[in-house]
XYZ file of C-alpha atoms in Angstrom:
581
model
C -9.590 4.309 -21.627
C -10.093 0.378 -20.358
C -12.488 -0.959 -18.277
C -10.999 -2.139 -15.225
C -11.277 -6.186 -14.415
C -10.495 -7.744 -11.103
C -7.565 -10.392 -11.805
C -9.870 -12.741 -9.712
C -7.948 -16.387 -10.943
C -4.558 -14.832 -9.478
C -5.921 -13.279 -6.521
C -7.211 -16.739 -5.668
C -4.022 -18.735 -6.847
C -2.298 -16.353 -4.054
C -4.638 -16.878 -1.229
C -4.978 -20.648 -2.262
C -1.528 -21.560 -2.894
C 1.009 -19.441 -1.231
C -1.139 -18.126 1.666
C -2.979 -21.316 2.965
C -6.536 -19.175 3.454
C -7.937 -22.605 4.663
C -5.602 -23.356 6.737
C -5.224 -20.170 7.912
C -8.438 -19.515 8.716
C -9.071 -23.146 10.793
C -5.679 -22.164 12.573
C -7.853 -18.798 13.374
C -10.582 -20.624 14.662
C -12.781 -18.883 11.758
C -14.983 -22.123 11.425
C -17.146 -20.410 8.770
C -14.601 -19.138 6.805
C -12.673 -20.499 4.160
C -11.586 -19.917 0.194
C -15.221 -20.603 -1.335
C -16.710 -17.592 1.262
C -13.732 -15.770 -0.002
C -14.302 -16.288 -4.003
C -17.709 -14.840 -3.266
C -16.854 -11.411 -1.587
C -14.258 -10.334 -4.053
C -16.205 -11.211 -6.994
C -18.642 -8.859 -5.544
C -15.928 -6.278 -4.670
C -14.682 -6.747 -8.267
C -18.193 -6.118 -9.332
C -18.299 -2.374 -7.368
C -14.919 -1.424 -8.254
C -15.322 -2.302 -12.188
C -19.313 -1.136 -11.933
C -18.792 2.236 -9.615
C -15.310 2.974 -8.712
C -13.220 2.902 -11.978
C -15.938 5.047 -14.105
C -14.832 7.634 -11.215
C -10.964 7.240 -11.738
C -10.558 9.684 -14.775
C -13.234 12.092 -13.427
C -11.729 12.699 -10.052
C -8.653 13.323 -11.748
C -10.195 16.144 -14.174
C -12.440 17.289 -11.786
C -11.084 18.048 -8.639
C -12.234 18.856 -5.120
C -12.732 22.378 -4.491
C -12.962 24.426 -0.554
C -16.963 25.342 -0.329
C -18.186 27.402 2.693
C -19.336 24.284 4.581
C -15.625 22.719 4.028
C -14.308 20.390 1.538
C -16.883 19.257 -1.442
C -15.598 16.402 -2.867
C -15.973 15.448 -6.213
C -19.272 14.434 -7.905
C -19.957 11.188 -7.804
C -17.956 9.890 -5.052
C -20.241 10.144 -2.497
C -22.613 8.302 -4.427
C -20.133 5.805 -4.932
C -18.987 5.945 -0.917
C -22.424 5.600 -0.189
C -22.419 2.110 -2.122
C -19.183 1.382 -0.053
C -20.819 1.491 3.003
C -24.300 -0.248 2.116
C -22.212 -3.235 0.451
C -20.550 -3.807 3.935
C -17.506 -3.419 2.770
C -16.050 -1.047 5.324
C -16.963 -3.491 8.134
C -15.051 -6.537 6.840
C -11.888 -6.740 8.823
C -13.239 -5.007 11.940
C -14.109 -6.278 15.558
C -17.252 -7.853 16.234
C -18.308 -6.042 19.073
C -18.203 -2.975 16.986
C -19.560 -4.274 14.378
C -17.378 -5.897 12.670
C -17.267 -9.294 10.226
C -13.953 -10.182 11.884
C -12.793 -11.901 8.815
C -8.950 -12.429 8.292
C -6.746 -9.156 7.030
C -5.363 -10.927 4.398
C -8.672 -11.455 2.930
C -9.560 -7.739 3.334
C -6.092 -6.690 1.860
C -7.451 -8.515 -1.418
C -10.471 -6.852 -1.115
C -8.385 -3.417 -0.922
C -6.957 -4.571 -3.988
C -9.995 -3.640 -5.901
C -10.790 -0.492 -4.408
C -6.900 0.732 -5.180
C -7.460 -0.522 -8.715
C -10.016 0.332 -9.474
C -10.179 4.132 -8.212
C -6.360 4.910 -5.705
C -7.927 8.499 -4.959
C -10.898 7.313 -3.389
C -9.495 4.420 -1.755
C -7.310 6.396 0.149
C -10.588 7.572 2.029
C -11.399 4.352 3.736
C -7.708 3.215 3.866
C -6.985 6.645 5.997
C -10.309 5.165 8.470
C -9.107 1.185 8.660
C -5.929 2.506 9.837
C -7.402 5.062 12.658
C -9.804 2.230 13.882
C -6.576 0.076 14.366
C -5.384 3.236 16.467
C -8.404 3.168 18.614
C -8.765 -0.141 18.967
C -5.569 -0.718 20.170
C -5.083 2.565 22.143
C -7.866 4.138 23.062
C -10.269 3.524 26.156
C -13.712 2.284 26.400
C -15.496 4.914 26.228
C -13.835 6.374 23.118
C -14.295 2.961 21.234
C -17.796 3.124 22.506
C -17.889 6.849 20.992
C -16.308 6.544 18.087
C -15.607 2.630 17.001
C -19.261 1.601 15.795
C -20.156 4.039 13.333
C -16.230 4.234 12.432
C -16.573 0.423 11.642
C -20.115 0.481 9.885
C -18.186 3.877 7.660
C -20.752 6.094 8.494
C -17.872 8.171 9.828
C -14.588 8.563 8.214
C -11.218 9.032 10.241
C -7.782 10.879 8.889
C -4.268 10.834 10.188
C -2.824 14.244 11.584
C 0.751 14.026 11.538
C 3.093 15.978 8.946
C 3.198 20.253 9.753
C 5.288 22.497 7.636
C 8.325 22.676 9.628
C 7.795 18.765 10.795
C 7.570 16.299 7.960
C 9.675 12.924 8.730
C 10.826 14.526 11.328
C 8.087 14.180 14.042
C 10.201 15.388 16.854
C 9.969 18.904 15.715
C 5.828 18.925 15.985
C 4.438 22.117 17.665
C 0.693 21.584 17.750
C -0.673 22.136 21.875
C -2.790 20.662 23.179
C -3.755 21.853 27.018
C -6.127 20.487 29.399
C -9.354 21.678 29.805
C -11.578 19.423 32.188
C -12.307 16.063 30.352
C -10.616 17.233 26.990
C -8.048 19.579 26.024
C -8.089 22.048 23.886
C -6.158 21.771 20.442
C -3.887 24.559 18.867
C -1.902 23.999 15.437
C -2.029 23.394 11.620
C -1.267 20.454 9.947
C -0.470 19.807 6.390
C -0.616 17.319 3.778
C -4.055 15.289 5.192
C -5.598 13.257 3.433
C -9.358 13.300 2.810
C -8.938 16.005 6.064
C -12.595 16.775 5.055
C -15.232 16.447 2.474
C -19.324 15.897 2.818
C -20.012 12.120 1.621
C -20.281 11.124 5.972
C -21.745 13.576 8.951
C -18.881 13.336 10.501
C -15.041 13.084 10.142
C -12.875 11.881 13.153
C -9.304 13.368 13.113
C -6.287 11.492 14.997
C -3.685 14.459 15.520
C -0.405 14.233 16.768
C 0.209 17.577 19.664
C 2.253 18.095 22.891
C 1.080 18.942 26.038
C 2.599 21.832 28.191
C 5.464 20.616 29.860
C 6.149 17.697 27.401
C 9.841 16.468 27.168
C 11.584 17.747 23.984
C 11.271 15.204 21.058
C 9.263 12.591 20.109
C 8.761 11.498 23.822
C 7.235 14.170 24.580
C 3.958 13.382 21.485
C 0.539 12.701 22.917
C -2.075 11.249 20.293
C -5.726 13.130 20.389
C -9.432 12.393 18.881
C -10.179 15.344 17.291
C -13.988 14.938 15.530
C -15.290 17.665 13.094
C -18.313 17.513 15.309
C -18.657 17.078 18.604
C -21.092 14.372 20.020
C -24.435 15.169 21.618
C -25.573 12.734 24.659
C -26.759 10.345 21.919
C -23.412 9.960 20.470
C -24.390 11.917 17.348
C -22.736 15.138 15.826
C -23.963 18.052 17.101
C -21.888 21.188 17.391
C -18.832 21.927 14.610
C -15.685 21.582 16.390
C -13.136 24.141 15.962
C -11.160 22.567 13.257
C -11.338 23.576 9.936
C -9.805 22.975 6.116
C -8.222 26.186 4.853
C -6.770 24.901 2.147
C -6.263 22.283 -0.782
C -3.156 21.012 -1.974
C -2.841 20.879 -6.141
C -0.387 18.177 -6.752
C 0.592 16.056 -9.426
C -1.530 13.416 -8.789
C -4.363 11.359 -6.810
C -6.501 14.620 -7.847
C -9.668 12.908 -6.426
C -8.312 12.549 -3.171
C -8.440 16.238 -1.036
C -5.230 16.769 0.521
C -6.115 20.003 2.935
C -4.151 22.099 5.026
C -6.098 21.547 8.216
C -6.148 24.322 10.930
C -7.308 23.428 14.886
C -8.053 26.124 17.070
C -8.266 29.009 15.551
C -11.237 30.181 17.490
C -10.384 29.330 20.850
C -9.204 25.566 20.495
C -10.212 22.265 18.867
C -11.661 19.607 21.535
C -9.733 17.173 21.556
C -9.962 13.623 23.452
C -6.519 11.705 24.596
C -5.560 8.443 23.679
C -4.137 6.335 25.959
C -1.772 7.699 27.943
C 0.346 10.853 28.115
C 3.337 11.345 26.218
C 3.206 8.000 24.420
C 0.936 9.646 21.050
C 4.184 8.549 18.089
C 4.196 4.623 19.430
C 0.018 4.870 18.808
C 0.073 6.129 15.782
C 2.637 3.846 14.931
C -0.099 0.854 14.594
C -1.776 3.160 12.214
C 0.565 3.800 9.823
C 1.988 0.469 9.984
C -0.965 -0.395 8.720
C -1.341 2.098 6.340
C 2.481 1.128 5.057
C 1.069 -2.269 3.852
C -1.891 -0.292 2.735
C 0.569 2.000 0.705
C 2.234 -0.872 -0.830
C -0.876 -2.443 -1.913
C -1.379 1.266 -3.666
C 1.567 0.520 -5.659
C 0.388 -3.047 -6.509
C -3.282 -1.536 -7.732
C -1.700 1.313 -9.582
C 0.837 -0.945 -11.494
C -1.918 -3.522 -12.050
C -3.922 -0.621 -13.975
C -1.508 0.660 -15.701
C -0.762 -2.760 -16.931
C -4.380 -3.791 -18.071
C -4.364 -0.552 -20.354
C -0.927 -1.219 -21.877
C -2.310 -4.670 -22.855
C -5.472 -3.398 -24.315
C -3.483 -0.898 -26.363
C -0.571 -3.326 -27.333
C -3.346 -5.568 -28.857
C -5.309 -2.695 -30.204
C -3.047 -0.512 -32.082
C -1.909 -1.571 -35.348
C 1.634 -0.507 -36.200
C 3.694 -3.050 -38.124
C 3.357 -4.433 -41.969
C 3.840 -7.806 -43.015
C 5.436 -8.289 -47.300
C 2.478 -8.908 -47.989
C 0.856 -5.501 -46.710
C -1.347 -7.043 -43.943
C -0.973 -5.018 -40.580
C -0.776 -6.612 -37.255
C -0.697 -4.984 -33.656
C 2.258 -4.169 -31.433
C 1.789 -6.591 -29.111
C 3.766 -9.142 -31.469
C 6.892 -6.531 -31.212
C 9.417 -8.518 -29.084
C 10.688 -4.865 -26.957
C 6.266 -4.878 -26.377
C 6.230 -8.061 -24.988
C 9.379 -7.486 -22.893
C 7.828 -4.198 -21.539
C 4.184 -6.376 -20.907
C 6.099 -9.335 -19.103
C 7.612 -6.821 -16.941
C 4.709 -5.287 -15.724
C 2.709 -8.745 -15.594
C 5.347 -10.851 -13.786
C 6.027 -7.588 -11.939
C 2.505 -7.211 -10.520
C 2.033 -10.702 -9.887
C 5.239 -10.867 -7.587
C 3.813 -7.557 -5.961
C 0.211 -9.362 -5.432
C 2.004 -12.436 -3.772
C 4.132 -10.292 -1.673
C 1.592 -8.034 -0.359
C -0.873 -11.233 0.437
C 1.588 -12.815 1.746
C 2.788 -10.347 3.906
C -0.659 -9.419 5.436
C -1.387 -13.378 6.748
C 1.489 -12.884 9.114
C -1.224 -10.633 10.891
C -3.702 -13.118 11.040
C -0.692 -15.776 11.747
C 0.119 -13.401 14.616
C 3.916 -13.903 13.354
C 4.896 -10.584 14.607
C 8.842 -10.728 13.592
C 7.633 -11.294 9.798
C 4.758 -9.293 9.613
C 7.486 -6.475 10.925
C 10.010 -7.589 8.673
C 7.833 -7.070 5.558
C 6.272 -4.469 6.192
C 9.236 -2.165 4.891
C 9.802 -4.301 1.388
C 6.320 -3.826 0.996
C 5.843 -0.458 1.205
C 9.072 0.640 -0.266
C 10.522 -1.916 -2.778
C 6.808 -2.497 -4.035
C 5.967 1.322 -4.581
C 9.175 2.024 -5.554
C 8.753 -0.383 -8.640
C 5.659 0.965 -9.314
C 7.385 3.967 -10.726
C 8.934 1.640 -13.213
C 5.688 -0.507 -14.043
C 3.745 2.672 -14.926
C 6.453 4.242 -16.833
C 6.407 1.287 -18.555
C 2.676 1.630 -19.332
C 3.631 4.876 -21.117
C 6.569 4.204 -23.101
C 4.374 1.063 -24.708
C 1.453 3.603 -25.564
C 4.213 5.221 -27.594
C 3.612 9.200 -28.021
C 0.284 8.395 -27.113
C 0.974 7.563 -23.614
C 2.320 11.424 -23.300
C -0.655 12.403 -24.049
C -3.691 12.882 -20.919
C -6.716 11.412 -23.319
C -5.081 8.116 -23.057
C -5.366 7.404 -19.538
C -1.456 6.208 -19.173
C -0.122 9.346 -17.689
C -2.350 9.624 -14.820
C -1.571 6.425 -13.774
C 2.249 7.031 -13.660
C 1.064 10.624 -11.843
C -0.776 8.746 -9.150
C 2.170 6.340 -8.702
C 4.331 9.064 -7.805
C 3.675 10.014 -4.143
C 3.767 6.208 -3.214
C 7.736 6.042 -2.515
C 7.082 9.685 -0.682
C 3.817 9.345 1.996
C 3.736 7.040 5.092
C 7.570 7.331 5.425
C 9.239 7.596 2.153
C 11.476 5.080 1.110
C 14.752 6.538 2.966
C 12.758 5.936 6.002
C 11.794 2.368 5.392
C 15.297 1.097 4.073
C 16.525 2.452 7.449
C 13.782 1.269 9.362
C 14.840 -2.901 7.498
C 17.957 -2.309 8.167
C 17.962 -0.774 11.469
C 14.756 -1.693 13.321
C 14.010 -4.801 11.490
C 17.472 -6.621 10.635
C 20.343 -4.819 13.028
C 18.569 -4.767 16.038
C 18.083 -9.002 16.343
C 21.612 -9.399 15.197
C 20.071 -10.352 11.687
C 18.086 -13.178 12.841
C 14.254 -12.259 11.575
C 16.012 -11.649 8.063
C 17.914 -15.411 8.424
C 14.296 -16.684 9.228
C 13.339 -15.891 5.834
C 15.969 -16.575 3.843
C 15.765 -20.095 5.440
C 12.611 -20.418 4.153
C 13.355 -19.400 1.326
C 15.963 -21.698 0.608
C 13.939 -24.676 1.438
C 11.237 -23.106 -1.687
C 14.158 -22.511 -4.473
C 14.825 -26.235 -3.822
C 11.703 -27.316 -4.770
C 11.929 -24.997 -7.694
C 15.225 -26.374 -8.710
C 13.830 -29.663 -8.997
C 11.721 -28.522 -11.637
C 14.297 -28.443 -14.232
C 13.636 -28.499 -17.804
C 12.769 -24.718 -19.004
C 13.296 -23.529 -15.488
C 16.491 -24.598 -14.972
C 18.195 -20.863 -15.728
C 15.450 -18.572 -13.839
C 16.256 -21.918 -10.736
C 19.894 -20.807 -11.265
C 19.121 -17.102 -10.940
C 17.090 -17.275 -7.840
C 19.699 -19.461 -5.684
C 22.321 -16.641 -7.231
C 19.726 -13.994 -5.783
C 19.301 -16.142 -2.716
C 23.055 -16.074 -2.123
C 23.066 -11.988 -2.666
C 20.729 -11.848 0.018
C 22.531 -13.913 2.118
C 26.032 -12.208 1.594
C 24.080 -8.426 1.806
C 22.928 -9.442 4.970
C 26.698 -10.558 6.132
C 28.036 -7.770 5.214
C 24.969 -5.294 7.401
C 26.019 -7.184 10.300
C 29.887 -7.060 9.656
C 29.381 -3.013 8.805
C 26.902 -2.886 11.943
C 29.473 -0.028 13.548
C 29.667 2.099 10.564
C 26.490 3.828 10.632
C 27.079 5.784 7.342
C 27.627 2.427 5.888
C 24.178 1.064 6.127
C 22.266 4.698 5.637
C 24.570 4.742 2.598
C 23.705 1.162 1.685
C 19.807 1.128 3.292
C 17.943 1.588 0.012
C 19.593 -1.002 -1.778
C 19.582 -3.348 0.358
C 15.785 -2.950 0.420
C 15.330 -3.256 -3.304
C 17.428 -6.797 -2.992
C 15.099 -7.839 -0.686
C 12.631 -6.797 -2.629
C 13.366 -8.018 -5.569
C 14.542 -11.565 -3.864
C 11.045 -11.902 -2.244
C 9.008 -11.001 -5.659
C 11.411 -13.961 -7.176
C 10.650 -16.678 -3.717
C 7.251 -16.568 -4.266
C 6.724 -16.765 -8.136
C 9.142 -19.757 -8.101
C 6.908 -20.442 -4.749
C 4.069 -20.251 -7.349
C 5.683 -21.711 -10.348
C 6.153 -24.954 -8.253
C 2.578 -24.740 -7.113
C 1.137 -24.710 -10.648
C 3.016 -27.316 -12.175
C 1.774 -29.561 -9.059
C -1.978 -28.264 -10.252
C -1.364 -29.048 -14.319
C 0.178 -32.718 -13.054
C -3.202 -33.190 -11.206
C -5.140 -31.941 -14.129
C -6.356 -28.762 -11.414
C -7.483 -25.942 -12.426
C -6.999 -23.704 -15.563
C -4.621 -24.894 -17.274
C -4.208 -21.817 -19.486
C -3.761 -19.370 -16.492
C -1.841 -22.206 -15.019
C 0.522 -22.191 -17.689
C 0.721 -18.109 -17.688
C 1.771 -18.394 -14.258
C 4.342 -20.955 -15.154
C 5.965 -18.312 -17.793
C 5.061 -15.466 -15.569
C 7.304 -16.978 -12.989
C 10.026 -18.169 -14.977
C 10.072 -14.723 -16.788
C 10.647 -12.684 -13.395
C 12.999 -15.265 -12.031
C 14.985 -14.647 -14.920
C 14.586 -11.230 -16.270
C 14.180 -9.324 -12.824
C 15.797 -11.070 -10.142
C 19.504 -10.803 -11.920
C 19.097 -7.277 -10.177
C 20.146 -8.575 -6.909
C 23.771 -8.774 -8.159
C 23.934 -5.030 -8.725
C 22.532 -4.206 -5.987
C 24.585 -6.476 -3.996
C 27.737 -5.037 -5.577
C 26.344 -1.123 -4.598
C 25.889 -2.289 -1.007
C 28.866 -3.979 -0.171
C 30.523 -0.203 -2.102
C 29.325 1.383 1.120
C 29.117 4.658 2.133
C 32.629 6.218 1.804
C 32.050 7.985 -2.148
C 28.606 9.104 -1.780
C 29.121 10.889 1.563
C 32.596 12.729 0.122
C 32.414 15.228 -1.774
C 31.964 18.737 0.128
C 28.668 20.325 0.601
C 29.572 23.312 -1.629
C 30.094 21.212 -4.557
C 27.205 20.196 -5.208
C-alpha cells in the first residue's frame, strides 16, 4: 500500500496559472485573500488527509459499516478522523459568514476537496453530501430554517444527506411517491428512499435529511415535487436535538465499492410520520435540489479526479519498486523503464493533470459568477472526468500486473470505488443529454461557441511554441476543429431528437477530451513562460511541459473518433427490434 501525498506544486500551478486565484480573488473583493493564504491551507489539508484520512482508506473498505440498534455505526476510526475535520475548520471554508462561514472562494475549497477525495473517497462523500445541502438551504430555504439549521450545518457539527432516488424512481424523479401532508407548521413525512448516502451514522448528534415528497393534491410529475428538512432529531427551544424523529435506517446497501461510506435504505414515517419542514415554496422541491446536486456533480467529478490521482501514485510506486527485467549482464532493473509502463504512467499522469485543471477551472466560474460556463462544465466534469476514471484506474491494475488482481495490493479497490462515479448524481446518459440539450441546444449553440473561441485564441499561443510541440499543436487545432464541426452538426440535427440521444455521450467525451487538451497546452504555454523567466521549479516545470505535450498528443487524437461516431447518428443503434436483443 502507498502513502498518499498531496500533488501540492500542480495544485498551485492550476490555481496560479490557469485560474488567476489573485486576480480572482481582488475581482471578489476578497482583500485578504490571495495564492500565499492559499499555499498555507492545503498544505495543512494535505497534512490531515496523508496523516488521518488515507490510513482509513483500506480499513473502511475491509471493515464496513454495520445497522446497530441506535442506527448506523460507522466504521472505527472515522469519527475520530471527522472529529479532526471539524476542529481543523475545514467544513466551514466555503460557507457564508453570517453562518459561520470563512467565505473563501469555491475554487479554493474544490482544491481542498481534492485531498479529502484522495486521500479517503468514502469518507469524503460525508461532508460533500452536507456542502451540497447547505447550498440547498442557503439558497432556498427561509430564515428561520437557516437560522435552525445553517450554523451548526456550517461549523459540521451536523451532517446533511440528499433524499432523492426510491425503488421504483431512480433518474426518473417524476415517478416519486413519498407524502408529505400538512400538519400545523410541518407536515408529516411518509415514504422510503434508497440508495442515501451517509443516511445515518453516530460521528455528529444530529443528521439533517433533504427529501424529495409530494403533497396531496400535487400535479402529476416533477411539478408537482416539494423539497422538505427532515432532521433525525427534532430541535428543542434551544435549537438542539431533542426528540428522535420518525425516520429511520433499515437497511445497508453491500456494493462493490466506497465500503466506508453507508449507503442505507432510509424509511420516514413508519410510526405515524417523519416531521418534516418545507423549503421554499410548494411544488417547486426538483428546481431546489437542483443547486444541490449541481454542486455535488462538480463534487462527483472531482471524485473521479481523487480516485484516478490514487490509483496513479500507487502504480508509480510499484512501477519503480518491482523488479522484473534482466539486463546481459544479469543486473535487474524495475518496470518502470518498460516503454508499454511508461505509456500506461503518462496516461494516468497527463490524464489526472488535465482532470485537476478542468475541475479548478471549472469551479472559478462560481466565484467569476459566469453562470453560462459554470453550467456548461458542469456536465464534462462530472461525466467525461468520471467516466475516464474507469480507464485511469484500470490502468493502475493492469501495470501492477497479476498483482493488481489481487485485494492486498490496494489497486483493485481503487478501480471498485471508481465505479459508481459515471452512475450517482445523474449518470452519464443524463449529463450528455443534459450538454447537449440544456446546455448547447437550448442557446442555439452559443455558450459552447464561447468556449471554443477561447479556446482557439489558447492553441494559438501553443502553436507558437513550436519545436517538440509542434505535433501535439497540430493535434489540438485538429481536436479544436472536431469540436467545432460536432457542434455544427448538434445544431444542424437539432430536429432529430434520436440523433443527439444517440450521439449525446460522445459528444461529451469530445468535449471532454478537447477541454483536458485546452488547458494542458493552456499550461504547457504557461510553463515555458516560467522556465524563460528562470520561475519556479524547473524540474516540475519541465514535467508539465512533457505532461502536456504527451496528452495533446496521445489522448486528444480521440476527438476524431468520436467525431466520426457522432456525426453516424442515431439511425443503426436505434434499429434493430427489441426482441433481438
Amino acid at each position: 500500500m502507498n502513502d498518499y501525498k498531496h500533488p501540492l506544486t500542480d495544485v498551485e500551478f492550476v490555481l496560479n496559472e490557469l485560474v488567476k486565484f489573485d486576480e480572482l480573488c481582488a475581482a471578489a473583493g476578497l482583500e485578504d485573500v490571495n495564492a500565499e493564504l492559499a499555499s498555507v491551507i492545503l498544505t495543512e489539508a494535505g497534512k490531515l488527509g496523508t496523516g488521518v484520512l488515507a490510513p482509513l482508506n483500506r480499513t473502511g473498505d475491509e471493515v464496513h459499516p454495520v445497522i446497530v440498534d441506535n442506527g448506523v455505526q460507522e466504521t472505527k476510526g472515522f469519527a475520530d478522523a471527522y472529529q479532526a475535520y471539524v476542529e481543523g475548520g475545514w467544513a466551514t471554508l466555503t460557507a457564508a459568514e453570517e453562518f459561520g462561514g470563512q467565505n473563501l472562494p469555491n475554487v479554493l475549497g474544490t482544491a481542498v476537496n481534492e485531498v479529502w477525495q484522495t486521500s479517503n473517497l468514502s469518507f469524503a462523500l460525508c461532508p460533500l453530501l452536507s456542502q451540497g445541502a447547505i447550498e440547498s438551504i442557503s439558497h432556498h430555504g427561509s430564515d428561520e430554517l437557516k437560522e435552525n439549521f445553517l450554523p451548526k450545518l456550517v461549523s459540521g457539527e451536523w451532517t446533511g444527506t440528499m433524499n432523492l432516488t426510491e425503488a421504483g424512481a431512480g433518474t426518473d424523479l417524476a415517478a416519486v411517491s413519498t407524502k408529505a401532508v400538512p400538519n400545523g407548521d410541518h407536515y408529516l413525512i411518509t415514504g422510503q428512499k434508497i440508495f442515501i448516502t451517509w443516511g445515518d451514522h453516530q460521528m455528529t448528534d444530529n443528521v439533517i435529511h433533504l427529501v424529495l415528497a409530494r403533497l396531496p393534491g400535487a400535479p402529476a410529475g416533477v411539478k408537482g415535487i416539494s423539497l422538505f428538512i427532515v432532521p433525525k432529531f427534532l430541535l428543542d427551544e434551544n435549537g438542539n436535538p431533542a426528540d428522535r424523529n420518525d425516520v429511520y435506517a433499515v437497511s445497508l446497501e453491500h456494493k462493490m465499492g466506497i465500503h466506508g461510506s453507508p449507503t442505507c435504505v432510509m424509511s420516514f414515517g413508519d410510526n405515524g410520520g417523519a416531521v418534516g419542514y418545507l423549503v421554499g415554496e410548494e411544488h417547486n422541491g426538483l428546481a431546489y435540489m437542483f443547486t444541490m446536486m449541481n454542486h455535488a456533480r462538480q463534487g462527483v467529478g472531482l471524485q473521479g479526479l481523487g480516485v484516478s490521482e490514487a490509483a496513479y501514485q500507487l502504480a508509480v510506486q510499484f512501477a519503480k519498486d518491482r523488479i522484473q527485467g534482466t539486463k546481459k549482464d544479469g543486473s535487474r532493473y524495475p518496470i518502470i523503464r518498460f516503454a508499454d509502463v511508461r505509456r500506461m504512467l503518462m496516461q494516468m499522469k497527463s490524464g489526472t493533470e488535465a482532470m485537476r485543471a478542468l475541475c479548478l477551472v471549472a469551479a472559478a466560474e462560481a466565484d467569476r459568477k459566469n453562470t453560462a460556463r459554470q453550467e456548461l462544465l458542469t456536465p464534462i466534469v462530472k461525466g467525461w472526468v468520471t467516466e475516464f476514471a474507469q480507464e485511469l484506474t484500470s490502468l493502475g491494475i493492469q501495470i501492477h500486473g497479476g498483482m493488481g488482481f489481487i485485494e492486498e495490493t490496494g489497486a483493485a479497490q481503487y478501480y471498485r470505488d471508481a465505479r459508481i462515479l459515471p452512475i450517482y448524481e445523474g449518470t452519464t446518459g443524463v449529463q450528455a443529454l443534459d450538454l447537449v440539450g440544456r446546455k448547447t441546444l437550448m442557446n442555439g449553440g452559443e455558450s459552447l461557441q464561447s468556449l471554443l473561441d477561447e479556446m482557439a485564441a489558447d492553441i494559438s499561443a501553443f502553436e507558437a511554441l513550436g519545436g517538440d510541440f509542434t505535433l501535439a499543436a497540430q493535434q489540438c487545432r485538429t481536436s479544436l476543429d472536431n469540436g467545432i464541426a460536432a457542434r455544427q452538426w448538434l445544431l444542424d440535427t437539432k430536429a432529430d431528437r434520436n440523433a443527439s440521444a444517440s450521439a449525446c455521450v460522445n459528444f461529451m467525451m469530445l468535449f471532454g477530451f478537447l477541454c483536458g487538451g485546452w488547458l494542458m497546452a493552456k499550461s504547457a504555454v504557461q510553463a515555458q513562460a516560467k522556465l524563460a523567466a528562470g520561475e519556479g521549479d524547473p524540474k516540475f516545470l519541465q514535467a508539465k511541459l512533457i505532461s502536456a505535450r504527451f496528452y495533446c498528443e496521445h489522448m486528444m487524437p480521440r476527438t476524431q473518433s468520436l467525431l466520426a461516431s457522432v456525426i453516424a447518428g442515431g439511425e443503426s443503434i436505434m434499429a434493430l427490434d427489441e426482441e433481438l436483443f
